[in-house]
CSV table of C-alpha atoms and ligand atoms in Angstrom, one decimal:
chain,number,residue,atom,x,y,z
K,1,MET,CA,-26.5,15.6,-2.5
K,2,THR,CA,-25.1,12.1,-2.2
K,3,ASP,CA,-27.1,9.9,0.2
K,4,PHE,CA,-25.0,8.1,2.9
K,5,SER,CA,-27.9,7.1,5.1
K,6,ASP,CA,-28.1,3.4,3.9
K,7,LEU,CA,-24.6,2.7,5.0
K,8,MET,CA,-24.2,1.4,8.5
K,9,LEU,CA,-20.9,3.2,9.2
K,10,ASP,CA,-21.1,5.3,12.4
K,11,VAL,CA,-18.5,7.8,11.3
K,12,ALA,CA,-18.7,9.8,14.5
K,13,LYS,CA,-17.8,6.7,16.4
K,14,VAL,CA,-15.0,5.9,14.0
K,15,ARG,CA,-13.6,9.4,14.3
K,16,ASN,CA,-13.7,9.1,18.1
K,17,ASP,CA,-10.9,6.5,17.8
K,18,PHE,CA,-8.5,9.0,16.2
K,19,PRO,CA,-7.2,11.6,18.6
K,20,ILE,CA,-5.4,13.4,15.8
K,21,LEU,CA,-8.6,14.3,14.1
K,22,ASP,CA,-9.4,16.7,17.0
K,23,ARG,CA,-6.5,18.9,16.3
K,24,GLU,CA,-6.4,22.2,14.5
K,25,VAL,CA,-4.1,23.4,11.7
K,26,HIS,CA,-3.6,27.1,11.3
K,27,GLY,CA,-6.5,27.7,13.6
K,28,LYS,CA,-8.9,25.6,11.5
K,29,PRO,CA,-10.2,22.0,12.2
K,30,LEU,CA,-8.0,19.5,10.4
K,31,VAL,CA,-9.4,18.0,7.3
K,32,TYR,CA,-7.0,15.1,6.6
K,33,LEU,CA,-7.2,14.0,3.0
K,34,ASP,CA,-3.7,12.6,2.5
K,35,ASN,CA,-4.6,9.0,3.4
K,36,ALA,CA,-2.9,7.4,0.4
K,37,ALA,CA,0.4,8.7,1.6
K,38,THR,CA,-0.1,7.7,5.3
K,39,CYS,CA,-3.4,7.2,7.1
K,40,GLN,CA,-4.0,8.1,10.7
K,41,THR,CA,-3.8,5.6,13.6
K,42,PRO,CA,-6.6,4.8,16.0
K,43,ARG,CA,-5.9,4.9,19.7
K,44,GLN,CA,-6.0,1.1,19.8
K,45,VAL,CA,-2.8,1.2,17.8
K,46,ILE,CA,-1.2,4.0,19.7
K,47,GLU,CA,-1.9,2.3,23.0
K,48,VAL,CA,0.2,-0.8,21.9
K,49,PHE,CA,3.4,1.3,22.1
K,50,ASP,CA,2.7,2.3,25.7
K,51,ASP,CA,1.7,-1.2,26.7
K,52,TYR,CA,4.6,-2.8,25.0
K,53,TYR,CA,7.4,-0.5,26.2
K,54,GLY,CA,5.7,-0.1,29.6
K,55,ARG,CA,5.1,-3.8,30.3
K,56,TYR,CA,6.9,-6.4,28.1
K,57,ASN,CA,9.7,-4.8,26.0
K,58,ALA,CA,12.2,-7.5,25.2
K,59,ASN,CA,14.0,-9.1,22.3
K,60,ILE,CA,12.0,-11.9,20.7
K,61,HIS,CA,12.6,-15.6,19.8
K,62,ARG,CA,15.9,-16.0,21.7
K,63,GLY,CA,15.0,-15.3,25.3
K,64,LEU,CA,13.9,-17.8,27.8
K,65,HIS,CA,12.5,-15.2,30.2
K,66,THR,CA,9.0,-14.1,30.7
K,67,LEU,CA,9.2,-10.7,28.9
K,68,SER,CA,10.8,-12.2,25.9
K,69,ASP,CA,8.1,-15.0,25.8
K,70,GLU,CA,5.3,-12.4,26.0
K,71,ALA,CA,6.9,-10.2,23.3
K,72,THR,CA,7.5,-13.3,21.0
K,73,ALA,CA,3.9,-14.5,21.5
K,74,ALA,CA,2.4,-11.0,20.7
K,75,PHE,CA,4.7,-10.7,17.7
K,76,GLU,CA,3.8,-14.1,16.3
K,77,ARG,CA,0.1,-13.5,16.9
K,78,THR,CA,0.4,-10.7,14.5
K,79,ARG,CA,1.9,-12.9,11.9
K,80,ASP,CA,-1.3,-15.0,12.1
K,81,LYS,CA,-3.5,-11.9,11.9
K,82,VAL,CA,-1.7,-10.8,8.8
K,83,ARG,CA,-2.1,-14.3,7.4
K,84,ALA,CA,-5.9,-14.1,8.0
K,85,PHE,CA,-6.1,-10.6,6.6
K,86,ILE,CA,-4.8,-11.6,3.2
K,87,ASN,CA,-6.1,-15.2,3.5
K,88,ALA,CA,-2.7,-16.8,3.1
K,89,ARG,CA,-2.6,-20.6,3.8
K,90,GLU,CA,0.3,-20.6,6.2
K,91,ILE,CA,1.9,-18.3,8.7
K,92,ARG,CA,5.4,-19.0,7.4
K,93,GLU,CA,4.4,-17.3,4.2
K,94,ILE,CA,4.3,-14.0,6.0
K,95,ILE,CA,7.5,-12.0,6.2
K,96,PHE,CA,7.8,-8.7,8.1
K,97,THR,CA,9.7,-5.9,6.3
K,98,ARG,CA,10.0,-2.2,6.8
K,99,GLY,CA,7.3,-1.6,4.3
K,100,THR,CA,6.2,-2.2,0.7
K,101,THR,CA,9.4,-0.8,-0.7
K,102,GLU,CA,11.6,-3.2,1.3
K,103,ALA,CA,9.3,-6.1,0.4
K,104,ILE,CA,9.7,-5.4,-3.3
K,105,ASN,CA,13.5,-5.0,-2.9
K,106,LEU,CA,13.6,-8.3,-1.1
K,107,VAL,CA,11.9,-10.1,-4.0
K,108,ALA,CA,14.2,-8.3,-6.5
K,109,ASN,CA,17.3,-9.1,-4.6
K,110,ALA,CA,16.5,-12.6,-3.4
K,111,TRP,CA,14.3,-14.1,-6.1
K,112,GLY,CA,15.5,-11.8,-8.9
K,113,ARG,CA,19.2,-12.3,-8.5
K,114,ALA,CA,18.7,-16.1,-8.3
K,115,ASN,CA,16.3,-16.4,-11.2
K,116,LEU,CA,16.7,-13.6,-13.7
K,117,LYS,CA,19.3,-13.7,-16.5
K,118,ALA,CA,20.4,-11.5,-19.3
K,119,GLY,CA,17.8,-11.4,-22.0
K,120,ASP,CA,14.9,-12.3,-19.7
K,121,GLU,CA,11.9,-10.0,-19.5
K,122,VAL,CA,10.0,-8.4,-16.6
K,123,LEU,CA,6.7,-6.7,-17.1
K,124,ILE,CA,5.7,-3.7,-15.0
K,125,SER,CA,2.9,-1.3,-15.7
K,126,GLN,CA,2.6,2.4,-16.5
K,127,LEU,CA,0.7,2.8,-13.2
K,128,GLU,CA,3.6,1.8,-11.0
K,129,HIS,CA,4.9,3.6,-8.0
K,130,HIS,CA,8.6,4.2,-8.1
K,131,SER,CA,9.1,1.5,-5.6
K,132,ASN,CA,8.0,-1.1,-8.1
K,133,ILE,CA,10.1,0.4,-10.9
K,134,VAL,CA,13.4,1.4,-9.5
K,135,PRO,CA,14.4,-1.9,-7.8
K,136,TRP,CA,13.8,-3.6,-11.2
K,137,GLN,CA,15.8,-1.0,-13.0
K,138,LEU,CA,18.7,-1.3,-10.6
K,139,LEU,CA,18.8,-5.1,-11.0
K,140,ALA,CA,18.3,-4.9,-14.8
K,141,ALA,CA,21.4,-2.6,-15.0
K,142,GLU,CA,23.4,-5.4,-13.3
K,143,ILE,CA,21.9,-8.5,-14.9
K,144,GLY,CA,20.9,-7.3,-18.3
K,145,PHE,CA,17.2,-8.3,-18.4
K,146,THR,CA,14.6,-6.1,-20.2
K,147,ILE,CA,11.8,-4.2,-18.5
K,148,LYS,CA,8.6,-3.9,-20.6
K,149,VAL,CA,5.7,-1.6,-19.7
K,150,ILE,CA,2.0,-2.5,-19.8
K,151,PRO,CA,0.2,0.6,-21.2
K,152,VAL,CA,-2.8,2.5,-19.8
K,153,ASP,CA,-5.7,4.0,-21.6
K,154,GLU,CA,-7.0,7.5,-21.2
K,155,ARG,CA,-8.9,6.6,-18.0
K,156,GLY,CA,-5.8,5.1,-16.4
K,157,VAL,CA,-7.0,1.5,-17.0
K,158,LEU,CA,-4.4,-1.1,-18.0
K,159,ASP,CA,-4.8,-2.4,-21.5
K,160,GLN,CA,-5.3,-6.1,-21.0
K,161,ASP,CA,-4.9,-6.9,-24.7
K,162,ALA,CA,-1.6,-5.1,-24.8
K,163,TYR,CA,-0.6,-7.0,-21.6
K,164,ARG,CA,-1.3,-10.4,-23.2
K,165,ASP,CA,0.7,-9.3,-26.3
K,166,LEU,CA,3.8,-8.4,-24.2
K,167,PHE,CA,4.5,-11.9,-23.2
K,168,THR,CA,7.3,-13.9,-24.9
K,169,GLU,CA,9.0,-17.1,-23.9
K,170,ARG,CA,11.5,-14.9,-22.0
K,171,THR,CA,8.9,-13.3,-19.7
K,172,ARG,CA,9.7,-14.3,-16.1
K,173,LEU,CA,7.9,-11.9,-13.9
K,174,VAL,CA,5.0,-9.5,-13.8
K,175,ALA,CA,5.3,-6.8,-11.1
K,176,VAL,CA,2.1,-4.7,-10.9
K,177,ASN,CA,0.2,-2.8,-8.3
K,178,HIS,CA,-3.2,-3.9,-7.1
K,179,VAL,CA,-4.4,-0.3,-6.7
K,180,SER,CA,-2.7,2.7,-8.2
K,181,ASN,CA,-1.7,5.4,-5.7
K,182,ALA,CA,-1.9,8.2,-8.2
K,183,PHE,CA,-5.2,7.4,-10.0
K,184,GLY,CA,-6.9,4.8,-7.7
K,185,THR,CA,-7.3,2.3,-10.6
K,186,VAL,CA,-8.0,-1.2,-9.2
K,187,ASN,CA,-6.3,-3.8,-11.4
K,188,PRO,CA,-7.8,-7.2,-12.2
K,189,ILE,CA,-5.1,-9.1,-10.5
K,190,SER,CA,-6.8,-12.6,-10.7
K,191,ASP,CA,-7.0,-12.3,-14.5
K,192,MET,CA,-3.5,-10.9,-14.8
K,193,ALA,CA,-2.2,-13.7,-12.6
K,194,ARG,CA,-3.9,-16.3,-14.8
K,195,VAL,CA,-2.2,-14.8,-17.9
K,196,ALA,CA,1.2,-14.7,-16.2
K,197,HIS,CA,0.9,-18.3,-15.0
K,198,ALA,CA,-0.2,-19.5,-18.4
K,199,HIS,CA,3.2,-18.2,-19.6
K,200,ASP,CA,5.1,-19.7,-16.7
K,201,ALA,CA,5.8,-16.2,-15.3
K,202,LEU,CA,5.3,-15.2,-11.7
K,203,ILE,CA,3.3,-12.2,-10.5
K,204,LEU,CA,4.3,-9.9,-7.7
K,205,VAL,CA,1.6,-7.6,-6.5
K,206,ASP,CA,2.2,-4.2,-4.8
K,207,GLY,CA,-0.8,-4.0,-2.5
K,208,ALA,CA,0.2,-0.8,-0.7
K,209,GLN,CA,-2.9,1.0,-1.7
K,210,ALA,CA,-5.2,-2.1,-1.8
K,211,ALA,CA,-4.7,-3.1,1.8
K,212,PRO,CA,-6.8,-0.2,3.3
K,213,HIS,CA,-9.6,-0.5,0.7
K,214,GLU,CA,-9.9,-4.0,-0.9
K,215,GLN,CA,-10.5,-7.4,0.6
K,216,ILE,CA,-7.3,-9.3,-0.2
K,217,ASP,CA,-7.3,-13.0,-0.9
K,218,VAL,CA,-3.8,-14.0,-2.1
K,219,VAL,CA,-5.0,-17.6,-2.7
K,220,ALA,CA,-8.0,-16.6,-4.8
K,221,MET,CA,-6.0,-14.1,-6.8
K,222,ASP,CA,-3.1,-16.6,-7.0
K,223,ALA,CA,-0.4,-14.0,-6.3
K,224,ASP,CA,3.1,-15.4,-6.0
K,225,PHE,CA,4.2,-12.4,-4.0
K,226,TYR,CA,2.1,-9.7,-2.3
K,227,ALA,CA,3.4,-6.6,-0.5
K,228,PHE,CA,1.8,-3.9,1.7
K,229,SER,CA,2.7,-1.3,4.3
K,230,GLY,CA,1.3,-0.9,7.9
K,231,HIS,CA,1.1,2.9,7.7
K,232,LYS,CA,-1.5,2.8,4.9
K,233,VAL,CA,-3.8,0.5,6.7
K,234,TYR,CA,-4.2,2.4,10.0
K,235,GLY,CA,-1.0,1.0,11.5
K,236,PRO,CA,2.4,2.5,12.3
K,237,THR,CA,5.3,3.4,9.9
K,238,GLY,CA,8.3,1.2,9.7
K,239,ILE,CA,6.5,-2.0,9.2
K,240,GLY,CA,5.2,-3.9,6.2
K,241,VAL,CA,4.6,-7.3,4.9
K,242,LEU,CA,5.8,-9.6,2.1
K,243,TYR,CA,3.6,-12.6,1.4
K,244,GLY,CA,5.2,-15.3,-0.8
K,245,LYS,CA,4.1,-18.8,-1.7
K,246,ALA,CA,6.0,-21.1,0.6
K,247,GLU,CA,7.7,-23.1,-2.1
K,248,LEU,CA,9.0,-20.0,-3.7
K,249,LEU,CA,10.3,-18.4,-0.5
K,250,SER,CA,11.9,-21.7,0.6
K,251,ALA,CA,13.8,-22.0,-2.7
K,252,MET,CA,15.0,-18.3,-2.5
K,253,PRO,CA,18.4,-17.4,-1.0
K,254,PRO,CA,18.4,-15.0,1.9
K,255,TRP,CA,19.1,-11.3,1.0
K,256,GLN,CA,20.3,-9.9,4.4
K,257,GLY,CA,22.5,-11.8,6.7
K,258,GLY,CA,22.7,-11.6,10.5
K,259,GLY,CA,21.2,-12.9,13.7
K,260,GLU,CA,17.8,-14.7,13.6
K,261,MET,CA,18.1,-15.9,10.0
K,262,ILE,CA,20.6,-18.7,10.6
K,263,LYS,CA,20.6,-22.3,11.7
K,264,THR,CA,24.3,-22.6,12.2
K,265,VAL,CA,27.3,-20.4,11.7
K,266,SER,CA,30.9,-21.7,11.5
K,267,PHE,CA,34.1,-20.2,10.3
K,268,GLU,CA,35.1,-23.5,8.7
K,269,ALA,CA,31.8,-24.7,7.2
K,270,GLY,CA,30.1,-21.4,6.6
K,271,SER,CA,26.5,-20.8,7.6
K,272,THR,CA,23.2,-22.6,7.2
K,273,PHE,CA,19.9,-20.7,7.2
K,274,ALA,CA,16.8,-20.8,9.2
K,275,ASP,CA,13.5,-21.9,7.6
K,276,ILE,CA,11.0,-19.4,6.3
K,277,PRO,CA,9.9,-16.8,7.4
K,278,HIS,CA,12.9,-16.3,9.7
K,279,LYS,CA,15.4,-16.7,6.8
K,280,PHE,CA,14.2,-13.3,5.6
K,281,GLU,CA,14.0,-11.6,8.9
K,282,ALA,CA,17.7,-10.8,9.8
K,283,GLY,CA,18.3,-8.8,13.0
K,284,THR,CA,15.9,-7.4,15.6
K,285,PRO,CA,12.7,-6.5,14.0
K,286,ALA,CA,10.3,-3.6,14.7
K,287,ILE,CA,8.6,-5.5,17.5
K,288,ALA,CA,6.2,-2.9,18.8
K,289,GLU,CA,5.4,-1.9,15.2
K,290,VAL,CA,4.5,-5.5,14.3
K,291,ILE,CA,2.2,-5.8,17.4
K,292,ALA,CA,0.7,-2.5,16.6
K,293,LEU,CA,0.0,-3.6,13.0
K,294,GLY,CA,-1.9,-6.5,14.5
K,295,ALA,CA,-4.0,-4.0,16.4
K,296,ALA,CA,-4.6,-2.0,13.2
K,297,LEU,CA,-5.8,-5.1,11.4
K,298,ASP,CA,-8.1,-5.9,14.3
K,299,TRP,CA,-9.5,-2.3,14.1
K,300,VAL,CA,-10.1,-2.7,10.4
K,301,ALA,CA,-11.8,-6.1,11.0
K,302,GLY,CA,-14.0,-4.5,13.7
K,303,ILE,CA,-15.6,-2.2,11.0
K,304,GLY,CA,-15.1,-4.6,8.1
K,305,LEU,CA,-13.4,-3.8,4.8
K,306,PRO,CA,-16.7,-4.1,2.7
K,307,LEU,CA,-18.3,-1.3,4.7
K,308,ILE,CA,-15.1,0.8,4.7
K,309,ARG,CA,-15.0,0.3,0.9
K,310,ALA,CA,-18.6,1.2,0.4
K,311,TRP,CA,-18.2,4.4,2.5
K,312,GLU,CA,-15.1,5.5,0.7
K,313,HIS,CA,-16.8,4.8,-2.7
K,314,ARG,CA,-19.7,7.1,-1.7
K,315,LEU,CA,-17.2,9.8,-0.6
K,316,THR,CA,-15.4,9.4,-4.0
K,317,GLU,CA,-18.7,9.7,-5.9
K,318,HIS,CA,-19.5,12.8,-3.9
K,319,ALA,CA,-16.1,14.4,-4.4
K,320,THR,CA,-16.2,13.6,-8.1
K,321,ARG,CA,-19.5,15.3,-8.5
K,322,GLU,CA,-18.5,18.4,-6.5
K,323,LEU,CA,-15.0,18.7,-8.1
K,324,SER,CA,-16.5,18.4,-11.6
K,325,ARG,CA,-18.4,21.6,-11.0
K,326,ILE,CA,-15.1,23.6,-10.7
K,327,ASP,CA,-14.3,25.4,-13.9
K,328,GLY,CA,-11.0,24.3,-15.5
K,329,LEU,CA,-10.5,21.4,-13.1
K,330,ARG,CA,-9.5,18.1,-14.8
K,331,ILE,CA,-9.7,14.8,-12.9
K,332,LEU,CA,-6.9,12.3,-13.8
K,333,GLY,CA,-7.8,8.7,-13.4
K,334,THR,CA,-11.4,7.8,-14.1
K,335,ALA,CA,-11.3,4.0,-14.0
K,336,PRO,CA,-14.6,2.4,-13.2
K,337,GLY,CA,-14.8,1.2,-9.6
K,338,LYS,CA,-11.6,3.1,-8.6
K,339,ALA,CA,-10.4,3.4,-5.1
K,340,ALA,CA,-10.8,6.5,-3.0
K,341,VAL,CA,-8.2,8.6,-4.7
K,342,MET,CA,-8.9,11.9,-6.5
K,343,SER,CA,-6.1,13.3,-8.6
K,344,PHE,CA,-6.7,16.5,-10.4
K,345,VAL,CA,-5.1,19.5,-12.1
K,346,VAL,CA,-6.6,23.0,-12.4
K,347,ASP,CA,-6.0,25.3,-15.4
K,348,GLY,CA,-4.0,28.4,-14.4
K,349,ALA,CA,-3.1,27.1,-10.9
K,350,HIS,CA,0.0,25.3,-9.9
K,351,SER,CA,-0.6,22.2,-7.8
K,352,GLN,CA,2.0,23.2,-5.3
K,353,ASP,CA,0.4,26.6,-4.8
K,354,ILE,CA,-3.0,24.9,-4.2
K,355,GLY,CA,-1.4,22.5,-1.7
K,356,LEU,CA,0.3,25.2,0.3
K,357,LEU,CA,-2.7,27.5,0.4
K,358,ILE,CA,-5.3,24.9,1.1
K,359,ASP,CA,-3.1,23.8,4.1
K,360,GLN,CA,-3.6,27.3,5.5
K,361,LEU,CA,-7.3,26.5,5.6
K,362,GLY,CA,-6.7,23.3,7.5
K,363,VAL,CA,-7.0,20.9,4.6
K,364,ALA,CA,-4.2,18.4,4.0
K,365,ILE,CA,-3.9,17.1,0.5
K,366,ARG,CA,-0.8,15.9,-1.4
K,367,THR,CA,0.7,17.6,-4.4
K,368,GLY,CA,3.5,16.5,-6.7
K,369,HIS,CA,4.3,13.5,-8.8
K,370,HIS,CA,3.2,10.9,-6.1
K,371,CYS,CA,6.2,8.8,-6.9
K,372,ALA,CA,4.7,7.9,-10.3
K,373,GLN,CA,6.6,10.2,-12.6
K,374,PRO,CA,6.3,7.9,-15.7
K,375,LEU,CA,2.5,7.9,-15.3
K,376,LEU,CA,2.2,11.6,-14.8
K,377,SER,CA,4.4,12.4,-17.8
K,378,HIS,CA,2.4,10.0,-19.9
K,379,PHE,CA,-0.6,12.2,-19.1
K,380,GLY,CA,1.4,15.4,-19.9
K,381,VAL,CA,1.7,16.7,-16.3
K,382,ASP,CA,4.5,16.8,-13.8
K,383,ALA,CA,2.3,17.2,-10.7
K,384,THR,CA,-1.3,16.8,-9.6
K,385,CYS,CA,-3.2,17.6,-6.4
K,386,ARG,CA,-4.4,14.4,-4.8
K,387,ALA,CA,-7.1,14.0,-2.2
K,388,SER,CA,-7.5,10.5,-0.8
K,389,PHE,CA,-10.1,9.2,1.7
K,390,ALA,CA,-10.3,6.9,4.6
K,391,ALA,CA,-13.0,5.4,6.8
K,392,TYR,CA,-13.0,8.5,9.1
K,393,ASN,CA,-13.6,11.1,6.4
K,394,THR,CA,-17.1,12.6,6.1
K,395,PRO,CA,-19.1,14.2,3.3
K,396,GLU,CA,-19.0,17.4,5.3
K,397,GLU,CA,-15.2,17.3,5.1
K,398,ILE,CA,-15.4,16.8,1.3
K,399,ASP,CA,-17.6,19.9,1.2
K,400,ILE,CA,-15.1,21.9,3.2
K,401,PHE,CA,-12.3,20.7,0.9
K,402,VAL,CA,-14.2,21.7,-2.2
K,403,GLU,CA,-15.1,25.1,-0.9
K,404,SER,CA,-11.5,25.7,0.3
K,405,LEU,CA,-10.3,24.6,-3.1
K,406,GLU,CA,-12.5,27.1,-4.8
K,407,ARG,CA,-11.3,29.9,-2.5
K,408,VAL,CA,-7.7,29.0,-3.2
K,409,ILE,CA,-8.2,28.8,-7.0
K,410,GLY,CA,-9.7,32.3,-6.8
K,411,MET,CA,-6.6,33.5,-5.0
K,412,VAL,CA,-4.0,32.1,-7.5
K,413,ARG,CA,-5.7,32.5,-10.8
E,1,LIG,N1,3.5,1.3,-3.8
E,1,LIG,C1,2.4,2.1,-3.8
E,1,LIG,C2,1.3,1.9,-4.8
E,1,LIG,C3,2.4,3.1,-2.8
E,1,LIG,O1,1.4,4.0,-2.8
E,1,LIG,C4,3.5,3.3,-1.9
E,1,LIG,C5,3.5,4.4,-0.9
E,1,LIG,N2,3.1,5.6,-1.4
E,1,LIG,C6,4.5,2.4,-2.0
E,1,LIG,C7,4.5,1.4,-2.9
E,1,LIG,C8,5.7,2.4,-1.0
E,1,LIG,O2,5.2,2.2,0.3
E,1,LIG,P1,6.2,2.4,1.5
E,1,LIG,O3,6.7,3.8,1.3
E,1,LIG,O4,5.4,2.3,2.7
E,1,LIG,O5,7.3,1.4,1.4
């Protein structure tokens, strides 16, 4: 049995913050293990919506009235919380987007269109989520640059020698995830950034799966761009972040036009644009969501990412040991120090059947290609089951999951 007693995480207290964890599914207590897709929100985040819409709902930045001032102040306070969360130097380096997907599309469309030419090369990895593949494919089809893929080994670890060998004098950008959503691999971003910069290439980091598990320091890792989503870090959906180095963002053209992002607009002289970050925040943003993201980051800071990480690692060890006992079950993604993601397939049992039947027992896991089709097909599968853990999961829940899985496998085999 895995020992959790040395860890100072009071999981009962943590769970108390999440009303959804009290619900039942098909008459069974919910065991929520789909955290890599979306994790649950504590009441401190949920309460922001009541408070905002009940007390100070107003459009931000433009108003001179009290409600608008209060909303603007709360919105901009979150920008500073995000800055601190990823240790960025300046608040103007923090741009709010709808999520990681929109952040990557912003870089592709604003930086990519201005800087990439036919014949250039962009490196992505075999581990990427579709949101860090497709925007580059769309742009490559228009511009004519080449996408090259950093390979993985049998554990799901990126081959760093092959990575170094992929660079040429035409390499302009490396776009890579910090943590793989399908396998949990944690990539050595600082080392990869050093290599990219030695070749005068930039590095964009998809941090969607890192934000809830890893302490992020964009300055120490020397990321040029870093993206993450609120809903994977105990915050709401519909909000995310793009960090970019100030000099890069300042030099980039805007990608969406509208209110908020201009200095002046004239029919005769055209438009001039606001300074960063506003240049990249056209239109009314998701104000309550931004403020709620701030509450989520406060909640995470209240426990501390090192403790969350240690707890989840212990859960992952426990799950690995228990799952390995199941006959015919194969775990995909065995990178050392991987994040709290367990992907697996079972001989003679379709992942989809497992997902549907285990839901009947109250256990929520994800099945499918996890938006990482190239990775899964490289490993010869088109779907896996994925259980992913958060700070509120318990060893007892892992045991229920494994027992339920054994029952389900018995039913379908
Ligand atoms: N990248 C990774 C590694 C992810 O796991 C996800 C979400 N599954 C995304 C990008 C996309 O995030 P979002 O849907 O929040 O934009």
